[in-house]
Every structure is written in structure tokens, then in C-alpha cells.
């Protein structure tokens, strides 16, 4: 969550009556609990994206557990126990190794990745983000977009265009987890 961009993303989603899964960094939940509360109050699904964006394939067992459980606790502290269970984990960078799924499973988590990366973090422009999604989306696609990590004006503009077009194509939008 981010205090500038997340509310704008929420506004766009509400305009299309779409609910999304938000993979939340624990540090941001700690810093912006009101934003997390807004995400949950709007009916969106909060899930785990680690506490501070550590690459999970670089962590030993204890560090992995601390990173994931700290994020869960930060989300619960921000939004309350009604968000439980937090059952999905999106590894930062999509980085996994042979232990990641096992460690996640010990914590009751399913690793959740995407199959359509907008690469909005590169800030290629709203039109590029939009055209990439519209040219590559298929039924069942999991589209990765960001509401934090810098200026997300392009992402917000692209999200509006993508939802307008895909709604017109009769796409349904569903939570990734649960």
C-alpha cells in the first residue's frame, strides 16, 4: 500500500466494481495502516508479499519464517483479524528456489505468481502497459501491477483503460487466492 497510489487504484477498481488481490509488504502495512484498512474495507483481498521485499530464494529457514510471519502480523495489526487466513505468498521478484514452496507450506501458504507481467515498475508509459495487457491477456490470466514502489500514475491510467476494455470483452475479475 501507498498513501498516494493505492487510493487511486481503489477508485479505479470501484468504478468497474472489480475486486482485486493486493499482495502487501509488511513494512508498508506498518507505515500506512489506514491504507490497508481502506483496501480491506473496499472488499479487496490482502495477501503476503513479505515484510520488506526480501528475495526469498536467498533466505535460510529462520529468516524466511521471520520475513513471512512479520508481514502477516503487520497486515493483521493494520486491518484486524478479519483478514485471516492470509493463505498466499507472492515472492518478491518471483524469486524461488527448491525450498521456497516447502517453507511456505509450513506456514500454511501457497506460492502465488503471475502469468502476465505489465512491467509497470519500469514506467514504460500507460499506453505500453495497456497494450501489453490487452495483447497478451487470456482467460485465467493473473496480471501483475503495482500500487507502491514509486510513482504509479502510469499504472493507474493503464488500469482504467485495461478494465474498460476487458469489461467490454465480458471478462470476469476474481481473487487470486482462497
GROMACS .gro file of C-alpha atoms in nm, residues 1 6 9-10 13 19-24 39 44-49 75 147 175:
model
   21
    1UNK     CA    1   0.000   0.000   0.000
    6UNK     CA    2  -0.337   0.283  -0.354
    9UNK     CA    3  -0.611   0.226  -0.765
   10UNK     CA    4  -0.905   0.163  -0.530
   13UNK     CA    5  -1.139  -0.063  -0.923
   19UNK     CA    6  -1.221  -0.658  -0.651
   20UNK     CA    7  -0.852  -0.744  -0.658
   21UNK     CA    8  -0.589  -0.928  -0.461
   22UNK     CA    9  -0.331  -0.696  -0.305
   23UNK     CA   10   0.000  -0.854  -0.211
   24UNK     CA   11   0.107  -0.632   0.075
   39UNK     CA   12  -0.814  -0.194   0.088
   44UNK     CA   13  -1.026  -0.648  -0.166
   45UNK     CA   14  -0.815  -0.943  -0.064
   46UNK     CA   15  -0.493  -0.875   0.131
   47UNK     CA   16  -0.217  -1.132   0.092
   48UNK     CA   17   0.151  -1.160   0.186
   49UNK     CA   18   0.439  -1.010  -0.016
   75UNK     CA   19  -0.130  -0.686   0.794
  147UNK     CA   20   0.042   0.029  -0.635
  175UNK     CA   21  -0.936  -1.304  -0.641
   0.00000   0.00000   0.00000
